[in-house]
Coordinates of C-alpha atoms and ligand atoms in Angstrom, one line a residue:
M1122 CA -11.5 -11.4 18.8
I1123 CA -12.5 -12.9 15.7
T1124 CA -10.2 -14.5 13.2
R1125 CA -9.6 -13.2 9.8
R1126 CA -7.2 -14.0 7.3
S1127 CA -5.5 -11.2 5.8
F1128 CA -5.7 -12.0 2.1
L1129 CA -6.5 -8.5 0.7
G1130 CA -3.5 -7.8 -1.2
Q1131 CA -4.8 -11.3 -3.2
S1132 CA -7.8 -9.3 -4.7
T1133 CA -10.0 -12.5 -5.5
R1134 CA -13.6 -13.0 -4.5
A1135 CA -12.5 -16.5 -2.7
A1136 CA -10.1 -14.0 -0.8
A1137 CA -12.7 -11.4 -0.2
A1138 CA -15.2 -14.0 1.2
A1139 CA -12.2 -15.8 3.3
C1140 CA -11.4 -12.3 5.0
V1141 CA -15.2 -11.6 6.5
P1142 CA -16.6 -13.2 9.3
S1143 CA -18.7 -16.2 8.3
I1144 CA -21.9 -14.2 9.9
L1145 CA -21.3 -11.8 6.6
A1146 CA -19.4 -13.9 4.2
R1147 CA -23.0 -15.3 2.7
S1148 CA -23.7 -11.9 1.5
L1149 CA -20.6 -11.8 -0.4
S1150 CA -21.2 -15.0 -2.3
G1151 CA -22.4 -12.7 -5.1
Q1152 CA -26.0 -12.6 -4.4
T1153 CA -27.8 -9.7 -2.5
G1154 CA -31.6 -10.7 -1.8
E1155 CA -33.2 -12.9 -4.4
V1156 CA -31.7 -11.8 -7.7
P1157 CA -28.2 -13.3 -8.4
N1158 CA -25.8 -10.7 -9.4
L1159 CA -24.7 -10.7 -13.0
D1160 CA -21.6 -13.1 -14.4
P1161 CA -19.2 -10.3 -15.9
G1162 CA -17.6 -13.6 -17.2
K1163 CA -20.3 -13.7 -19.8
L1164 CA -19.8 -10.6 -20.9
A1165 CA -18.1 -10.3 -24.6
R1166 CA -14.6 -9.0 -23.8
F1167 CA -12.9 -5.7 -25.4
V1168 CA -15.6 -4.4 -27.3
D1169 CA -16.0 -0.8 -26.0
P1170 CA -13.3 1.7 -26.4
L1171 CA -12.0 3.1 -23.3
P1172 CA -13.7 6.4 -22.6
L1173 CA -12.0 9.2 -21.1
P1174 CA -13.6 11.3 -18.5
P1175 CA -14.5 14.8 -20.1
I1176 CA -12.2 18.1 -18.9
A1177 CA -13.5 21.0 -17.0
R1178 CA -13.9 24.4 -18.5
P1179 CA -14.4 27.5 -16.1
L1180 CA -17.2 29.2 -16.3
D1181 CA -15.8 32.8 -15.2
H1182 CA -13.0 34.0 -12.9
R1183 CA -13.7 35.1 -9.5
T1184 CA -12.2 36.5 -6.3
A1185 CA -10.6 33.5 -4.1
P1186 CA -10.9 33.7 -0.3
D1187 CA -7.2 34.4 0.1
G1188 CA -7.7 37.5 -2.2
T1189 CA -6.5 35.8 -5.6
R1190 CA -8.5 35.5 -8.6
A1191 CA -9.2 31.8 -9.5
P1192 CA -11.0 29.9 -12.8
F1193 CA -14.5 29.3 -11.2
Y1194 CA -16.2 26.1 -12.0
R1195 CA -19.6 24.7 -11.0
V1196 CA -20.3 20.8 -11.1
P1197 CA -23.6 19.3 -10.6
I1198 CA -23.8 16.1 -8.4
Q1199 CA -26.4 14.2 -9.9
A1200 CA -28.2 11.3 -11.0
V1201 CA -27.4 9.9 -14.5
S1202 CA -27.3 6.4 -16.6
Q1203 CA -24.6 5.4 -18.2
K1204 CA -23.7 2.2 -20.4
L1205 CA -21.0 0.3 -18.6
H1206 CA -21.0 -2.5 -21.5
R1207 CA -22.1 -2.5 -25.3
D1208 CA -24.3 -5.4 -24.1
L1209 CA -26.1 -3.9 -21.0
P1210 CA -29.0 -1.4 -20.6
P1211 CA -27.6 1.7 -19.1
T1212 CA -26.9 1.9 -15.3
P1213 CA -28.4 4.4 -12.9
L1214 CA -25.3 6.3 -11.1
W1215 CA -24.4 9.3 -9.0
A1216 CA -22.3 11.5 -10.8
C1217 CA -20.1 14.6 -10.2
G1218 CA -20.5 16.2 -13.5
S1219 CA -22.6 13.5 -16.4
S1220 CA -20.3 10.6 -16.1
V1221 CA -18.3 8.0 -13.9
P1222 CA -15.7 8.9 -13.3
G1223 CA -16.8 12.6 -12.7
I1224 CA -15.3 15.5 -15.2
L1225 CA -11.5 15.8 -15.1
F1226 CA -9.9 18.8 -13.6
E1227 CA -6.5 20.0 -15.1
T1228 CA -4.3 22.9 -13.4
R1229 CA -1.0 24.1 -12.4
S1230 CA 0.7 24.0 -9.2
G1231 CA 0.2 27.3 -7.7
E1232 CA -2.6 28.2 -9.7
G1233 CA -6.0 28.0 -7.6
Q1234 CA -9.3 27.2 -8.7
L1235 CA -12.6 27.5 -7.1
I1236 CA -15.2 25.0 -7.9
E1237 CA -18.9 25.2 -6.3
W1238 CA -20.2 21.3 -5.7
A1239 CA -23.9 21.7 -6.3
N1240 CA -26.1 18.7 -4.7
Q1241 CA -28.5 18.0 -7.1
L1242 CA -29.5 14.5 -6.0
P1243 CA -32.9 13.0 -5.7
P1244 CA -33.8 12.9 -1.9
K1245 CA -33.4 8.9 -1.6
H1246 CA -30.6 7.0 -1.7
F1247 CA -30.4 3.6 -4.2
L1248 CA -28.3 1.9 -2.2
P1249 CA -28.8 0.3 1.5
I1250 CA -27.7 3.0 4.4
D1251 CA -26.9 1.3 7.7
H1252 CA -28.6 3.8 10.4
N1253 CA -26.3 2.0 13.0
L1254 CA -23.3 3.9 11.8
M1255 CA -21.9 6.7 13.0
G1256 CA -23.5 9.9 11.6
A1257 CA -26.1 7.8 9.7
A1258 CA -29.0 8.0 12.1
K1259 CA -32.5 7.3 10.5
E1260 CA -33.5 11.1 11.0
L1261 CA -30.7 12.4 9.1
P1262 CA -31.6 13.0 5.1
D1263 CA -30.3 10.1 2.9
S1264 CA -28.9 11.9 -0.2
R1265 CA -26.4 14.0 1.8
T1266 CA -22.8 14.9 0.2
V1267 CA -19.4 16.6 0.6
V1268 CA -16.7 16.6 -1.5
H1269 CA -13.3 16.2 -0.6
L1270 CA -9.9 16.6 -2.7
H1271 CA -7.3 13.6 -2.2
G1272 CA -4.0 14.5 -1.8
G1273 CA -4.8 18.2 -2.0
R1274 CA -3.4 20.8 0.1
T1275 CA -6.4 22.6 1.1
P1276 CA -7.3 25.0 3.4
A1277 CA -9.8 23.5 5.9
E1278 CA -12.8 25.3 5.1
S1279 CA -12.5 23.3 1.6
D1280 CA -11.0 20.2 2.7
G1281 CA -14.8 18.5 2.9
Y1282 CA -14.9 17.8 6.6
P1283 CA -17.3 14.6 7.1
E1284 CA -19.8 16.3 9.1
D1285 CA -20.1 19.3 7.0
W1286 CA -22.4 17.8 4.2
Y1287 CA -25.4 19.2 2.6
T1288 CA -28.6 18.2 1.0
P1289 CA -30.1 18.6 -2.4
G1290 CA -30.6 22.2 -3.5
K1291 CA -27.7 23.3 -1.6
S1292 CA -23.9 24.0 -2.7
R1293 CA -20.5 24.9 -1.3
T1294 CA -17.9 26.8 -3.0
Y1295 CA -14.4 25.1 -2.4
H1296 CA -11.2 27.0 -3.0
Y1297 CA -8.1 25.1 -4.3
P1298 CA -5.0 26.9 -4.0
N1299 CA -3.1 23.9 -5.4
R1300 CA 0.3 25.2 -3.4
Q1301 CA 1.9 21.4 -4.1
D1302 CA 3.9 19.5 -6.5
A1303 CA 2.7 18.2 -9.6
A1304 CA 0.5 15.1 -9.0
L1305 CA -2.7 12.9 -9.7
L1306 CA -5.2 13.8 -7.2
W1307 CA -8.7 13.0 -7.0
Y1308 CA -11.9 14.1 -5.6
H1309 CA -14.7 12.1 -4.1
D1310 CA -17.7 12.1 -1.6
H1311 CA -16.8 12.3 2.0
A1312 CA -20.1 12.2 3.7
M1313 CA -20.3 10.6 7.3
G1314 CA -21.6 7.0 7.7
I1315 CA -22.7 7.0 3.7
N1316 CA -19.3 7.5 2.3
R1317 CA -18.8 3.7 0.6
L1318 CA -22.4 4.2 -0.7
N1319 CA -21.5 7.9 -2.3
I1320 CA -18.6 6.6 -3.9
Y1321 CA -19.9 3.3 -5.0
A1322 CA -22.5 4.9 -6.6
G1323 CA -20.3 7.1 -8.3
L1324 CA -19.1 10.2 -6.7
F1325 CA -15.5 10.4 -7.8
G1326 CA -13.3 12.0 -10.1
L1327 CA -10.1 13.0 -11.3
Y1328 CA -7.7 16.4 -10.6
I1329 CA -4.3 16.7 -11.8
V1330 CA -1.7 19.0 -10.9
R1331 CA 1.1 20.3 -13.5
D1332 CA 4.2 22.0 -13.0
A1333 CA 7.3 23.1 -14.7
A1334 CA 9.8 20.8 -13.4
E1335 CA 7.5 17.9 -14.6
D1336 CA 7.0 19.8 -18.2
A1337 CA 10.9 19.8 -18.5
L1338 CA 10.9 15.8 -18.4
N1339 CA 9.6 15.4 -22.0
L1340 CA 7.2 12.6 -20.5
P1341 CA 4.5 11.3 -22.9
G1342 CA 1.9 14.0 -22.9
G1343 CA -1.4 14.8 -24.8
R1344 CA -2.8 11.7 -26.6
Y1345 CA -0.3 9.5 -25.1
E1346 CA -1.1 10.5 -21.4
I1347 CA -3.7 8.3 -20.6
P1348 CA -5.6 8.2 -16.8
L1349 CA -7.3 4.6 -15.7
V1350 CA -9.7 4.4 -12.9
L1351 CA -9.8 1.3 -11.4
A1352 CA -13.3 0.0 -9.3
D1353 CA -15.2 -2.6 -8.9
R1354 CA -18.9 -3.4 -8.8
D1355 CA -21.5 -5.7 -8.5
L1356 CA -24.4 -5.3 -10.8
K1357 CA -27.7 -7.1 -11.3
P1358 CA -28.2 -8.5 -14.5
D1359 CA -30.6 -5.2 -15.8
G1360 CA -27.0 -3.6 -15.3
S1361 CA -28.0 -1.7 -12.1
L1362 CA -25.7 -1.2 -9.2
S1363 CA -26.0 -4.2 -6.2
Y1364 CA -24.0 -3.2 -2.9
P1365 CA -23.6 -6.1 -0.4
V1366 CA -25.5 -6.4 2.4
S1367 CA -25.3 -8.6 5.6
P1368 CA -27.8 -11.1 6.2
D1369 CA -29.0 -8.7 9.1
P1370 CA -31.9 -6.4 7.6
N1371 CA -31.2 -3.9 10.8
R1372 CA -27.4 -3.9 9.9
P1373 CA -26.8 -4.3 6.3
W1374 CA -23.3 -3.0 6.8
V1375 CA -20.5 -5.4 5.5
P1376 CA -16.9 -5.2 6.3
E1377 CA -15.5 -5.0 2.8
A1378 CA -17.5 -4.9 -0.3
F1379 CA -15.7 -6.6 -3.5
G1380 CA -17.5 -6.5 -6.5
E1381 CA -16.9 -9.1 -9.4
T1382 CA -17.4 -6.7 -12.2
Q1383 CA -13.9 -4.1 -13.2
L1384 CA -14.5 -1.0 -14.3
V1385 CA -11.7 0.9 -16.1
N1386 CA -12.9 4.7 -16.6
G1387 CA -16.3 3.5 -15.8
K1388 CA -16.3 0.3 -18.7
I1389 CA -16.3 -3.3 -18.0
F1390 CA -13.5 -4.9 -20.5
P1391 CA -12.7 -1.6 -22.5
Y1392 CA -9.8 -1.7 -25.2
L1393 CA -7.4 0.9 -26.2
D1394 CA -5.7 1.7 -29.6
V1395 CA -2.1 2.6 -29.2
E1396 CA 0.6 3.3 -31.1
P1397 CA 4.2 1.2 -30.9
R1398 CA 5.5 3.8 -28.8
R1399 CA 5.6 5.0 -25.2
Y1400 CA 2.5 6.1 -23.1
R1401 CA 1.8 7.8 -19.5
F1402 CA -0.8 6.2 -17.6
R1403 CA -2.1 7.8 -14.4
I1404 CA -3.8 5.0 -12.5
L1405 CA -6.0 5.5 -9.6
N1406 CA -7.4 2.6 -7.2
A1407 CA -11.0 4.2 -6.7
A1408 CA -12.3 0.9 -5.5
N1409 CA -14.0 0.6 -1.8
A1410 CA -11.6 -2.3 -0.8
R1411 CA -10.1 -3.9 -3.3
F1412 CA -6.5 -4.3 -3.7
Y1413 CA -5.3 -4.3 -7.6
R1414 CA -2.0 -6.4 -8.3
L1415 CA -1.3 -4.9 -11.7
S1416 CA 0.4 -6.9 -14.4
L1417 CA 0.4 -7.4 -18.3
S1418 CA -0.6 -10.1 -20.2
N1419 CA 2.4 -10.1 -21.8
A1420 CA 4.4 -10.2 -19.2
G1421 CA 6.0 -6.7 -19.7
E1422 CA 7.7 -4.2 -17.7
M1423 CA 6.3 -1.2 -16.5
Q1424 CA 8.0 1.7 -15.4
Q1425 CA 6.5 3.2 -12.5
I1426 CA 7.4 7.2 -12.5
G1427 CA 5.3 8.4 -9.5
T1428 CA 3.0 7.6 -6.6
D1429 CA 0.5 9.6 -4.9
Q1430 CA 2.1 13.0 -4.5
G1431 CA 4.1 13.2 -7.7
L1432 CA 7.2 11.7 -9.4
L1433 CA 9.8 9.3 -8.0
P1434 CA 13.1 9.8 -7.9
A1435 CA 13.8 7.6 -10.7
P1436 CA 11.6 5.2 -12.9
V1437 CA 11.2 1.8 -11.4
A1438 CA 11.2 -1.3 -13.6
T1439 CA 8.5 -3.6 -12.6
K1440 CA 6.4 -6.2 -13.9
Y1441 CA 3.5 -5.8 -10.4
I1442 CA 2.1 -2.7 -9.2
Q1443 CA 0.2 -3.1 -6.3
L1444 CA -2.4 -0.4 -5.7
A1445 CA -4.7 -0.2 -2.2
P1446 CA -7.9 1.7 -2.4
G1447 CA -6.9 5.4 -2.6
E1448 CA -3.2 5.1 -3.9
R1449 CA -2.0 6.2 -7.4
A1450 CA 0.5 5.0 -9.9
D1451 CA 2.0 7.1 -12.7
V1452 CA 3.3 4.4 -15.2
V1453 CA 5.1 4.3 -18.5
I1454 CA 4.4 1.5 -21.0
D1455 CA 6.7 1.4 -24.0
F1456 CA 4.5 -0.6 -26.7
S1457 CA 7.4 0.0 -29.6
A1458 CA 8.6 -3.6 -29.4
A1459 CA 5.1 -5.0 -29.6
R1460 CA 3.8 -4.1 -32.9
G1461 CA 0.4 -5.7 -33.7
A1462 CA 0.2 -7.3 -29.9
K1463 CA -2.7 -7.3 -28.1
I1464 CA -2.0 -7.2 -24.2
Q1465 CA -4.2 -6.9 -21.3
L1466 CA -3.9 -5.0 -18.1
E1467 CA -4.5 -7.9 -15.7
S1468 CA -5.0 -8.0 -12.0
Q1469 CA -5.3 -11.9 -11.4
P1470 CA -7.5 -13.5 -11.7
F1471 CA -9.6 -10.4 -13.7
E1472 CA -8.6 -9.2 -16.8
L1473 CA -9.4 -5.6 -16.8
M1474 CA -8.4 -4.1 -20.6
Q1475 CA -7.1 -4.6 -23.5
F1476 CA -3.9 -2.4 -25.1
R1477 CA -4.1 -3.2 -29.4
V1478 CA -1.2 -1.8 -30.3
G1479 CA -1.1 -0.5 -34.0
T1480 CA 1.4 -1.8 -36.8
S1481 CA 2.3 1.4 -38.3
P1482 CA 5.9 3.0 -37.2
V1483 CA 6.0 5.9 -35.6
T1484 CA 8.2 8.7 -34.6
D1485 CA 8.2 8.8 -30.6
T1486 CA 9.5 12.4 -29.4
S1487 CA 8.9 11.8 -25.6
T1488 CA 11.5 10.9 -23.2
L1489 CA 11.9 8.7 -20.1
P1490 CA 14.7 10.4 -17.8
R1491 CA 16.8 8.3 -15.7
A1492 CA 16.3 11.1 -12.8
L1493 CA 12.9 12.4 -12.3
R1494 CA 12.4 14.7 -9.6
P1495 CA 14.8 14.7 -6.0
V1496 CA 12.6 13.1 -3.2
P1497 CA 15.1 14.0 -0.5
R1498 CA 14.6 11.7 2.5
I1499 CA 13.5 13.3 5.6
A1500 CA 15.9 12.6 8.4
E1501 CA 14.3 11.0 11.4
S1502 CA 16.1 13.3 13.8
T1503 CA 13.6 16.3 12.5
A1504 CA 10.9 15.2 14.0
V1505 CA 9.7 16.9 17.4
R1506 CA 7.4 13.8 18.0
T1507 CA 6.6 10.1 17.3
R1508 CA 2.7 9.2 18.3
R1509 CA 2.1 5.3 18.5
L1510 CA -1.3 4.6 16.9
T1511 CA -3.0 1.2 16.8
L1512 CA -5.3 0.0 14.3
D1513 CA -7.9 -2.0 15.8
E1514 CA -11.0 -4.7 15.2
T1515 CA -13.6 -4.9 17.6
M1516 CA -16.5 -7.6 17.7
D1517 CA -19.6 -6.5 19.8
M1518 CA -20.6 -10.1 20.6
V1519 CA -24.0 -9.1 21.5
A1520 CA -25.2 -7.3 18.3
Q1521 CA -22.8 -9.7 16.4
S1522 CA -21.3 -6.3 14.6
V1523 CA -17.5 -6.0 13.7
G1524 CA -15.9 -2.3 13.9
M1525 CA -12.6 -1.0 13.4
L1526 CA -11.0 1.8 15.3
L1527 CA -8.0 3.9 15.0
N1528 CA -6.2 4.1 18.5
K1529 CA -9.3 2.3 20.0
T1530 CA -11.0 5.9 19.8
R1531 CA -14.3 6.5 18.0
W1532 CA -15.0 9.2 16.0
S1533 CA -16.9 11.2 18.6
A1534 CA -14.3 11.6 21.2
P1535 CA -12.4 14.6 21.6
I1536 CA -9.4 15.4 19.1
T1537 CA -6.2 13.7 20.4
E1538 CA -3.9 14.0 17.5
K1539 CA -2.6 18.0 17.6
P1540 CA 0.4 18.2 15.4
V1541 CA 2.0 22.1 15.2
L1542 CA 1.8 23.5 11.6
N1543 CA 5.6 23.3 10.0
T1544 CA 6.9 20.5 12.3
T1545 CA 7.5 17.2 11.7
E1546 CA 6.1 13.9 13.4
I1547 CA 6.5 10.2 13.1
W1548 CA 3.3 8.1 13.3
E1549 CA 3.8 4.4 14.2
L1550 CA 1.1 2.6 12.8
V1551 CA 0.7 -0.6 15.1
N1552 CA -1.6 -2.8 13.1
L1553 CA -3.2 -5.5 15.6
T1554 CA -5.4 -6.8 12.9
E1555 CA -5.3 -9.5 10.2
D1556 CA -5.7 -7.2 7.5
T1557 CA -3.9 -4.7 5.4
H1558 CA -5.3 -1.2 5.9
P1559 CA -4.5 1.6 3.6
I1560 CA -4.1 4.9 5.8
H1561 CA -4.5 8.5 4.7
L1562 CA -3.8 11.6 6.4
H1563 CA -5.7 14.8 4.4
L1564 CA -3.9 18.0 4.1
V1565 CA -0.2 16.6 4.0
R1566 CA 2.1 14.6 2.2
F1567 CA 4.6 11.7 3.8
Q1568 CA 7.1 9.3 3.5
I1569 CA 6.9 5.7 4.7
L1570 CA 10.0 5.1 7.0
D1571 CA 9.7 1.5 7.1
R1572 CA 8.0 -1.7 8.3
R1573 CA 8.3 -3.7 11.1
R1574 CA 6.7 -7.4 12.2
F1575 CA 5.6 -7.3 15.9
D1576 CA 3.9 -10.0 18.3
A1577 CA 0.4 -8.6 18.3
F1578 CA -0.6 -10.8 21.3
D1579 CA 2.2 -9.6 23.5
Y1580 CA 1.1 -6.2 22.4
T1581 CA -2.6 -6.9 23.2
Y1582 CA -2.3 -8.4 26.7
N1583 CA 1.3 -7.3 28.0
H1584 CA 1.2 -4.2 26.3
K1585 CA 5.0 -5.0 24.9
L1586 CA 5.8 -3.9 21.6
R1587 CA 8.3 -6.8 20.7
Y1588 CA 9.5 -7.0 17.2
T1589 CA 10.0 -10.1 15.4
S1590 CA 11.8 -8.9 12.2
D1591 CA 14.2 -6.4 11.4
A1592 CA 12.5 -3.0 10.0
M1593 CA 12.0 -3.4 5.8
P1594 CA 12.7 -0.6 3.9
P1595 CA 9.5 0.7 1.8
D1596 CA 9.5 -0.6 -1.7
A1597 CA 11.6 0.8 -4.4
N1598 CA 8.0 2.4 -5.8
E1599 CA 7.1 3.9 -2.7
L1600 CA 10.3 6.0 -1.9
G1601 CA 8.3 8.8 -3.6
W1602 CA 5.9 11.3 -1.3
K1603 CA 2.9 9.6 -0.2
D1604 CA -0.6 10.6 1.0
T1605 CA -2.0 6.8 1.4
A1606 CA 0.1 3.8 2.9
R1607 CA -0.3 0.2 3.4
A1608 CA -0.5 -0.6 7.0
N1609 CA 0.0 -4.5 6.9
S1610 CA -0.9 -7.3 9.5
H1611 CA 1.0 -7.3 12.9
T1612 CA 3.5 -4.6 11.8
V1613 CA 4.0 -1.5 12.4
T1614 CA 4.6 1.0 9.6
R1615 CA 6.4 4.2 10.4
I1616 CA 5.6 7.3 8.2
I1617 CA 7.3 10.6 8.7
V1618 CA 4.9 13.9 8.1
P1619 CA 5.6 17.3 7.8
F1620 CA 2.5 19.2 8.8
T1621 CA 2.6 22.3 6.2
G1622 CA 0.0 24.1 4.7
Y1623 CA -2.7 25.4 6.9
A1624 CA -3.8 25.0 10.6
G1625 CA -7.1 23.4 11.1
R1626 CA -8.9 20.3 11.4
Y1627 CA -8.7 17.5 9.2
V1628 CA -9.4 13.5 9.2
W1629 CA -6.9 10.7 9.0
H1630 CA -8.5 7.3 8.2
C1631 CA -8.4 3.9 6.8
H1632 CA -9.4 4.0 2.8
I1633 CA -11.3 0.6 2.7
L1634 CA -14.5 2.7 2.5
E1635 CA -16.6 0.2 4.6
H1636 CA -14.4 0.7 7.7
E1637 CA -14.0 4.4 7.4
D1638 CA -17.6 4.4 7.6
N1639 CA -17.6 2.0 10.7
E1640 CA -15.3 4.3 13.0
M1641 CA -12.1 3.8 11.1
M1642 CA -11.7 7.4 10.9
R1643 CA -10.6 10.0 13.2
P1644 CA -10.3 14.0 13.3
Y1645 CA -7.0 15.4 14.0
E1646 CA -6.2 19.1 14.0
V1647 CA -3.0 21.3 12.8
L1648 CA -2.4 23.8 15.3
P1649 CA -1.2 27.3 14.2
A1650 CA 2.7 28.0 14.5
G1651 CA 3.9 29.1 17.6
V1652 CA 1.0 28.4 20.3
Ligands
C2O1709 CU1 -9.5 9.9 -0.3 CU2 -10.6 11.2 3.4 O1 -10.1 10.4 1.4
CU1710 CU1 -8.0 13.0 1.5
CU1711 CU1 -9.2 -0.8 7.3

């Protein structure tokens, strides 16, 4: 057993270094190899306007596997180069489309889409593959990809199973029926064993589902609705990406990749000119491992109106919004009282971007209703089964390597979680580690029941689950539908999950991508109803 402190939530570089074993900590000190990383503190702030991802346009309409007609899109997955800052040379990246974040999809609930994801990557990867990891053997081609729509209620054939990757020159056409409520989803690479590298390289983008219930609220829309995709990277002085490696060249994997440079929509320190009125921000944490704790430099309040899977029952006024990797927040900020002000969006100690509020008066016809969308709490009594699943960390003393597991089970072991379609289960995530792990289930949306501290020592050595605190209800801004939930250290996090949608084989995993790539991912299978 190794000792690691649970600092992930603090999102500072020092904290990042403090929570990895000392043998690996050196690699996170800001250097990879000989060239020191770029110090983002030396870059001019707020000189680039905030870019907005381009919106996808269909090529034509085609027949989907379920017989419906659907718009058809084709997305090249390819090498690009992009200016991350005015004073940096263009950075070589991989993109879904021509930019990072990738092309933006917009659709409506119940309106399906067909997307051909075409692998046009160069044959060699430009980030350090660790061939010791599951599914990343030397014999395999470098440039493998498969795309998953995170938060999508998607048939298994189109869900992007990690082993369904394909090589350059090949493509897959996936069908997204979108039979789900309005929400901010996101798509990203999911290739086995190199997912963390492919996403770090830039293979991710947004996917917005809208519906009539949301339209009826008259929230700020059009140019007053702005996506904000957060991610951190380390850069070399020439602007190229630097992914941290361990000191052992044969085992480059590190337990978490934290970057010193913060990007919003693929820019460092961007600014956004805003009018003195309400705006709606659709925020995604697309970082590999970093947790953000968002706040405004004027200590202003934000109204959180939605979570991963759509609208909250009511707006939650808050000065801080915590977002783990994979989580989303739907947020309204009212700039009407801040005419002429410059306000930074921060995640201490980082400044992420700046809002420059205009001075001319405007009329704002949008509204922020007190009631958004009912999210009835699911009764525990409706669950047909409770599964107790541990989150584990392992240390191989011989190899000096760290690993993470779900329920002490490797990826390759037979499937153990087989819920039946249209039944509800409670999953108790028993976190035996010193870290918070954001746990994500494909296909489904769920609710957080509660979190309760327990004695991890007793559990490990006496197989006894002894609670050391009362059950704590989810935070006010977690009372919506979720697809990714923070499972805190030495805490049992209980989620209640209706398994609806489709039968088939899916996955669940930690969304810290370094953990996911190192065995903290398991298949699960939804069995057809009535079997
Ligand atoms: Cu964000 Cu398995 O996904
Ligand atoms: Cu997912
Ligand atoms: Cu984890």
